[in-house]
Coordinates of C-alpha atoms and ligand atoms in Angstrom, one line a residue:
M192 CA 137.6 123.8 70.2
S193 CA 135.1 122.9 72.9
H194 CA 131.8 121.6 72.4
D195 CA 128.7 119.9 74.6
I196 CA 129.9 115.6 73.3
L197 CA 125.7 114.9 74.2
G198 CA 124.6 118.2 72.8
S199 CA 122.8 116.0 70.3
V200 CA 120.6 114.7 73.0
R201 CA 117.4 115.7 73.1
R202 CA 117.4 119.4 75.7
A203 CA 113.9 118.1 76.7
V204 CA 115.6 114.6 77.2
R205 CA 118.9 116.2 79.0
E206 CA 116.4 119.0 81.5
T207 CA 114.1 115.6 82.9
P208 CA 115.1 113.9 86.1
A209 CA 115.1 110.5 86.4
Y210 CA 112.8 108.6 87.6
P211 CA 113.6 109.3 91.5
F212 CA 113.9 106.4 93.5
E213 CA 117.5 105.6 95.6
P214 CA 118.9 101.8 95.7
G215 CA 119.4 100.8 99.3
E216 CA 121.3 98.3 100.8
R217 CA 118.6 95.0 102.0
A218 CA 116.3 96.2 104.7
I219 CA 112.3 96.3 105.7
K220 CA 111.7 97.2 102.2
L221 CA 108.2 99.3 102.5
D222 CA 109.2 102.8 99.5
Q223 CA 108.4 100.4 95.9
N224 CA 104.8 99.3 96.7
E225 CA 106.2 95.7 96.2
S226 CA 104.2 92.7 97.7
P227 CA 105.9 91.6 100.6
H228 CA 105.7 87.4 99.6
D229 CA 107.7 86.1 96.6
F230 CA 106.1 83.6 93.9
P231 CA 105.3 80.1 96.0
A232 CA 108.6 78.1 95.0
E233 CA 105.6 75.5 94.0
L234 CA 105.3 77.4 90.9
K235 CA 108.5 79.1 90.8
E236 CA 109.6 75.8 89.8
E237 CA 107.1 74.6 87.6
A238 CA 107.7 78.3 85.4
L239 CA 111.2 77.2 85.3
R240 CA 110.4 73.1 83.8
R241 CA 108.6 75.4 81.4
A242 CA 111.1 77.7 80.3
A243 CA 113.3 75.2 79.8
A244 CA 111.1 73.2 77.8
R245 CA 111.1 76.1 75.0
E246 CA 113.8 77.1 72.6
W247 CA 115.8 80.3 73.6
N248 CA 117.8 80.3 70.2
R249 CA 114.4 80.9 68.8
Y250 CA 112.1 84.4 69.0
P251 CA 109.7 84.5 71.1
D252 CA 106.3 85.2 69.7
L253 CA 106.2 88.8 68.0
T254 CA 103.7 90.3 70.3
A255 CA 103.9 87.2 72.5
E256 CA 100.0 86.2 70.9
G257 CA 100.0 82.7 73.5
L258 CA 100.3 85.0 76.4
R259 CA 97.8 87.5 75.1
T260 CA 95.4 85.1 74.2
K261 CA 95.7 83.0 78.0
I262 CA 95.4 86.7 79.6
A263 CA 92.4 87.5 77.5
A264 CA 90.4 84.6 78.5
F265 CA 91.3 86.0 82.3
E266 CA 90.6 88.7 81.9
D267 CA 87.5 88.0 79.7
W268 CA 88.3 90.2 77.4
D269 CA 88.6 89.9 73.1
P270 CA 92.6 88.8 72.7
Q271 CA 93.1 91.8 69.7
G272 CA 92.4 94.3 72.2
V273 CA 95.4 93.5 74.9
V274 CA 99.2 94.4 74.1
L275 CA 101.7 92.8 76.4
T276 CA 104.5 95.2 77.1
P277 CA 107.5 94.3 80.0
G278 CA 106.5 96.5 83.0
S279 CA 103.6 98.5 82.4
N280 CA 105.8 101.5 83.0
V281 CA 106.5 101.0 78.9
L282 CA 102.9 100.8 77.9
I283 CA 102.6 103.9 79.9
K284 CA 105.8 105.5 77.2
V285 CA 104.3 103.7 74.6
L286 CA 100.5 105.6 75.2
I287 CA 102.9 109.0 75.6
E288 CA 104.1 108.4 72.0
A289 CA 100.7 107.2 71.2
G290 CA 99.0 110.2 72.3
G291 CA 100.9 112.3 73.5
I292 CA 103.7 113.5 71.9
G293 CA 103.0 116.9 69.9
Q294 CA 99.7 116.2 72.0
R295 CA 98.5 117.3 75.6
L296 CA 98.8 115.0 78.3
L297 CA 96.1 115.5 81.0
T298 CA 96.4 114.3 84.6
A299 CA 95.5 114.5 88.7
S300 CA 99.1 115.8 90.9
P301 CA 100.8 114.7 92.1
G302 CA 100.2 111.3 90.6
F303 CA 102.5 108.2 89.7
A304 CA 106.1 110.2 87.9
V305 CA 106.1 108.2 85.1
Y306 CA 102.8 110.2 83.3
N307 CA 104.5 113.3 84.0
L308 CA 108.9 112.2 83.2
E309 CA 107.5 110.5 80.3
A310 CA 105.5 113.5 79.1
R311 CA 108.2 116.7 79.4
M312 CA 110.8 113.8 77.8
L313 CA 108.5 113.3 74.4
E314 CA 107.9 117.2 74.6
S315 CA 104.1 116.5 75.6
Q316 CA 102.1 119.6 76.9
L317 CA 101.2 118.7 80.6
T318 CA 98.3 119.9 81.7
E319 CA 98.3 118.4 85.6
V320 CA 94.9 119.3 88.0
P321 CA 95.7 119.1 91.7
L322 CA 94.3 117.1 93.6
E323 CA 91.4 118.3 95.8
M324 CA 90.8 117.7 99.7
G325 CA 87.4 116.4 100.5
D326 CA 86.8 114.7 104.1
Q327 CA 87.7 111.2 103.1
G328 CA 91.9 112.6 102.5
F329 CA 92.5 113.6 99.0
A330 CA 89.7 113.7 96.2
T331 CA 89.9 113.7 92.2
P332 CA 89.9 117.4 91.1
V333 CA 86.7 115.9 88.7
A334 CA 85.4 119.4 88.1
G335 CA 89.2 121.1 86.8
L336 CA 89.8 117.5 84.5
L337 CA 85.8 118.3 82.9
E338 CA 86.8 122.0 82.9
E339 CA 90.4 120.8 81.2
L340 CA 88.6 117.5 79.1
G341 CA 86.3 120.2 77.7
R342 CA 88.9 122.9 76.4
G343 CA 89.1 119.5 73.8
G344 CA 92.2 117.0 72.6
P345 CA 94.0 115.8 70.9
G346 CA 96.1 114.3 73.7
L347 CA 95.6 111.5 76.1
F348 CA 93.7 111.6 79.4
A349 CA 95.4 109.0 82.6
L350 CA 93.5 108.5 85.5
L351 CA 94.8 106.8 87.9
D352 CA 92.0 104.2 89.6
P353 CA 93.4 104.2 92.6
H354 CA 95.1 107.1 92.8
A355 CA 98.7 106.6 94.1
P356 CA 100.2 108.2 95.8
T357 CA 97.1 108.6 97.6
G358 CA 95.6 105.1 98.1
T359 CA 92.1 107.2 97.3
V360 CA 89.1 106.2 94.8
T361 CA 87.1 107.9 92.7
P362 CA 83.7 107.3 93.0
D363 CA 82.2 104.9 89.5
G364 CA 79.6 107.8 89.0
D365 CA 82.7 110.4 88.2
I366 CA 85.2 108.0 86.1
A367 CA 81.9 107.8 84.2
R368 CA 81.4 111.2 83.7
L369 CA 85.4 112.2 83.0
L370 CA 85.7 109.3 80.4
D371 CA 82.3 110.1 78.6
A372 CA 83.9 114.1 78.7
A373 CA 87.0 112.2 77.2
D374 CA 85.7 110.8 74.8
A375 CA 83.1 113.6 73.2
A376 CA 86.0 115.9 73.2
G377 CA 88.4 113.9 70.9
W378 CA 90.5 112.1 73.9
L379 CA 92.3 109.0 74.4
S380 CA 91.9 107.9 78.4
V381 CA 93.3 105.5 80.1
V382 CA 92.9 104.1 83.4
D383 CA 95.8 102.7 85.7
E384 CA 94.1 100.2 87.7
A385 CA 98.0 98.9 89.2
Y386 CA 96.6 98.6 92.7
G387 CA 92.8 98.1 91.7
G388 CA 93.1 94.4 93.3
F389 CA 93.9 96.3 96.4
A390 CA 90.8 98.3 96.3
G391 CA 88.4 95.8 95.4
T392 CA 87.9 97.8 92.0
D393 CA 87.5 97.0 88.2
H394 CA 86.7 99.0 85.8
R395 CA 86.9 96.7 82.4
G396 CA 82.9 97.6 82.5
H397 CA 83.9 101.2 81.9
V398 CA 86.7 100.4 78.6
R399 CA 84.7 97.6 77.4
G400 CA 82.9 98.8 73.7
H401 CA 84.5 102.3 73.8
A402 CA 87.7 102.5 71.3
A403 CA 89.5 105.3 72.7
R404 CA 89.7 103.6 76.0
L405 CA 92.4 101.5 78.0
S406 CA 92.6 99.6 81.3
L407 CA 96.4 100.0 82.5
R408 CA 96.2 96.6 84.8
T409 CA 100.0 94.6 86.0
F410 CA 101.2 91.5 87.6
S411 CA 104.1 94.1 89.7
K412 CA 101.8 95.0 92.4
T413 CA 98.5 92.4 93.6
W414 CA 100.2 89.1 92.0
G415 CA 103.7 90.2 93.4
L416 CA 105.5 89.1 90.3
A417 CA 107.4 93.1 90.1
G418 CA 110.6 91.3 88.9
V419 CA 109.8 89.5 85.9
R420 CA 108.3 92.3 84.5
L421 CA 104.9 92.6 82.8
G422 CA 102.6 94.7 81.9
Y423 CA 99.2 95.2 79.9
A424 CA 96.4 96.8 78.8
L425 CA 93.5 96.2 78.0
T426 CA 91.2 98.5 75.1
S427 CA 89.9 98.4 71.9
P428 CA 91.0 96.1 68.5
E429 CA 91.6 99.4 66.8
L430 CA 93.9 101.3 69.5
A431 CA 95.6 98.0 70.7
T432 CA 96.7 98.0 66.6
E433 CA 97.9 100.8 67.1
L434 CA 100.0 100.8 70.1
R435 CA 101.0 97.7 69.3
K436 CA 103.2 99.3 66.8
L437 CA 105.1 101.2 68.4
V438 CA 105.9 98.5 71.3
P439 CA 109.3 96.8 70.0
A440 CA 108.6 93.5 68.2
F441 CA 110.2 90.2 70.3
N442 CA 109.7 92.5 73.3
I443 CA 107.9 89.2 75.9
N444 CA 110.8 87.2 76.4
V445 CA 110.7 83.2 76.9
L446 CA 110.9 83.3 80.5
S447 CA 108.3 85.6 81.9
E448 CA 105.9 84.0 79.1
S449 CA 106.6 80.7 81.4
V450 CA 106.0 82.6 84.3
I451 CA 102.7 84.5 84.2
E452 CA 101.4 81.1 82.3
V453 CA 101.2 79.7 85.4
A454 CA 100.7 82.5 87.4
L455 CA 97.0 83.0 85.3
E456 CA 96.9 79.0 86.0
R457 CA 97.1 79.6 89.7
P458 CA 95.7 82.7 90.7
E459 CA 94.7 81.6 93.9
Y460 CA 98.3 81.8 95.8
M461 CA 97.8 85.7 95.6
A462 CA 93.9 85.7 97.2
A463 CA 95.3 85.5 100.8
A464 CA 98.5 88.2 99.7
V465 CA 95.5 90.7 99.0
Q466 CA 93.3 90.0 102.1
E467 CA 96.5 90.1 104.3
A468 CA 97.6 93.5 102.7
R469 CA 94.4 95.4 103.2
R470 CA 94.0 93.6 106.9
E471 CA 97.9 95.2 107.4
R472 CA 96.9 97.7 106.2
E473 CA 93.8 98.8 108.8
R474 CA 95.9 97.7 111.2
M475 CA 99.3 100.2 110.7
M476 CA 97.1 103.2 110.4
A477 CA 94.7 101.7 113.5
A478 CA 98.5 101.5 115.5
L479 CA 100.1 105.1 113.9
R480 CA 96.5 106.7 114.7
E481 CA 97.1 106.6 118.1
Q482 CA 100.1 108.9 118.1
T483 CA 99.8 112.7 117.2
H484 CA 103.2 112.6 115.3
W485 CA 101.7 110.5 112.5
E486 CA 98.3 111.3 110.4
P487 CA 97.9 108.7 107.9
L488 CA 96.0 109.5 104.8
P489 CA 92.6 107.2 103.8
S490 CA 93.8 104.8 101.3
R491 CA 92.7 101.8 99.7
A492 CA 95.3 100.6 98.3
N493 CA 98.6 98.3 99.3
F494 CA 100.5 102.0 100.5
F495 CA 99.1 104.7 102.4
L496 CA 100.2 108.9 103.1
L497 CA 101.5 109.2 106.8
R498 CA 102.1 112.4 107.8
T499 CA 104.6 113.7 110.0
P500 CA 105.9 117.2 111.2
D501 CA 109.6 116.4 110.2
P502 CA 109.4 113.6 107.3
V503 CA 113.0 114.1 106.7
A504 CA 114.7 113.2 110.2
A505 CA 111.1 110.7 110.4
A506 CA 112.9 108.7 107.2
Q507 CA 116.1 108.7 107.9
A508 CA 115.2 107.4 112.1
L509 CA 113.7 104.8 109.9
K510 CA 116.3 104.3 107.7
N511 CA 118.5 103.8 110.9
R512 CA 116.4 101.3 112.2
G513 CA 116.6 99.2 109.1
I514 CA 113.8 100.5 107.0
R515 CA 112.7 101.8 104.2
V516 CA 109.5 104.1 103.1
R517 CA 109.2 106.7 100.3
P518 CA 109.7 110.6 101.5
Q519 CA 107.4 112.3 99.0
H520 CA 107.4 115.8 101.1
T521 CA 108.2 117.5 98.0
L522 CA 105.7 116.9 95.8
P523 CA 103.1 119.5 95.7
L524 CA 100.6 119.5 98.5
L525 CA 102.6 116.5 100.3
A526 CA 104.1 118.5 102.6
G527 CA 104.5 116.1 105.6
C528 CA 104.3 113.0 103.5
L529 CA 105.7 109.3 103.9
R530 CA 104.7 106.7 101.5
V531 CA 104.6 103.7 103.1
S532 CA 104.1 100.7 101.6
V533 CA 101.8 97.6 103.7
G534 CA 105.1 95.3 104.9
S535 CA 104.6 91.3 105.7
P536 CA 103.0 91.3 109.4
A537 CA 106.6 90.4 111.2
E538 CA 107.8 94.2 109.2
N539 CA 104.8 95.9 110.0
D540 CA 105.3 94.8 113.8
A541 CA 109.3 96.3 113.1
F542 CA 108.2 99.0 111.3
L543 CA 105.2 100.1 114.3
A544 CA 107.6 99.6 117.2
A545 CA 110.0 101.9 115.3
A546 CA 106.8 104.6 114.9
R547 CA 106.6 104.2 118.1
E548 CA 110.4 104.7 119.4
I549 CA 110.5 108.0 116.5
A550 CA 107.5 109.5 118.3
P551 CA 108.2 111.7 121.3
R552 CA 106.2 111.3 124.4
Ligands
PLP649 C1 103.3 100.7 90.1 C2 102.7 101.2 89.1 C3 102.4 100.7 88.0 C4 102.9 99.1 87.6 O1 104.7 99.3 87.2 P1 105.2 98.3 86.2 O2 105.9 98.7 85.2 O3 104.0 97.2 85.7 O4 105.5 96.9 87.5 C5 101.8 101.1 87.1 N1 100.8 102.3 87.8 C6 100.9 102.6 89.1 C7 100.4 103.8 89.5 C8 101.9 102.1 90.1 O5 102.2 103.0 91.1

């Protein structure tokens, strides 16, 4: 008798590909939009001291109330409206569980892969509106999204600002129109602000006082703590109460709690890194624009899209020189594109030297 031994794994899960990432040897890593700078050694020591002083045999707070209160104070937000998860990618899953299962998920495409993959596995009805091409590169398809929002929820509307993988921002007035239209038609809305610090944007004002809106934030990018895994939502106490039911209890461990506590007390450590990322992004793009082989597309984040005639060969040639970037050419609209993260000045110099070598003379 033969049967499929994993036959009870839902078809939607089996037919969805895994998160698209290829781990590689240690190299100049310009492929995950991480900070090139580690958490300062002195702050690491302080975090470890605090972690050591905790009781590791005891469960942590049920919903990390202590850390939640500190993040709330830092963000000037009601602690009842804060939800913490180990990485904001967990929060994306929770949002789709709350508002997407058996309902709709609306977003612009191409976007952050996690929304698409979770929607497919959780069998949410996914509507992806293609990005538009404006004179400043890719742009949020405002008219197309408004049309879909008007068709009605219930469901989850995800707006990424800055958008990923483009790094472009949506004008403030358009964000207001989109969120108003979403409220009017009964959607939950998430504004994913993972890269907000690099662009100098902040959409708390669009979320405060609106029960069905949420700002999604993370310590992975501007704070340079991707390895610690902490993401959070700023939303209404009503929506937060529902989302917290979906987050497994005791989800934030005492080690990450200690690290984030220290980071919040010393936020100035990241200001220089954010300034450097902005400066370096402009320097890299200007140098690349001098060669017809490379076409960097406008971005306000710590990464940018780089169009080139043969992206597969370019990614391989960079890899041969020890530099990893993220191919994006198989995504709709992104033919010819690589995504390049901004590294340290020395890493960016190495990238630019390699790019000069690769470009035909
Ligand atoms: C990196 C990123 C996140 C954050 O992921 P974490 O799980 O918090 O590390 C969220 N949204 C977008 C668009 C991102 O690029």
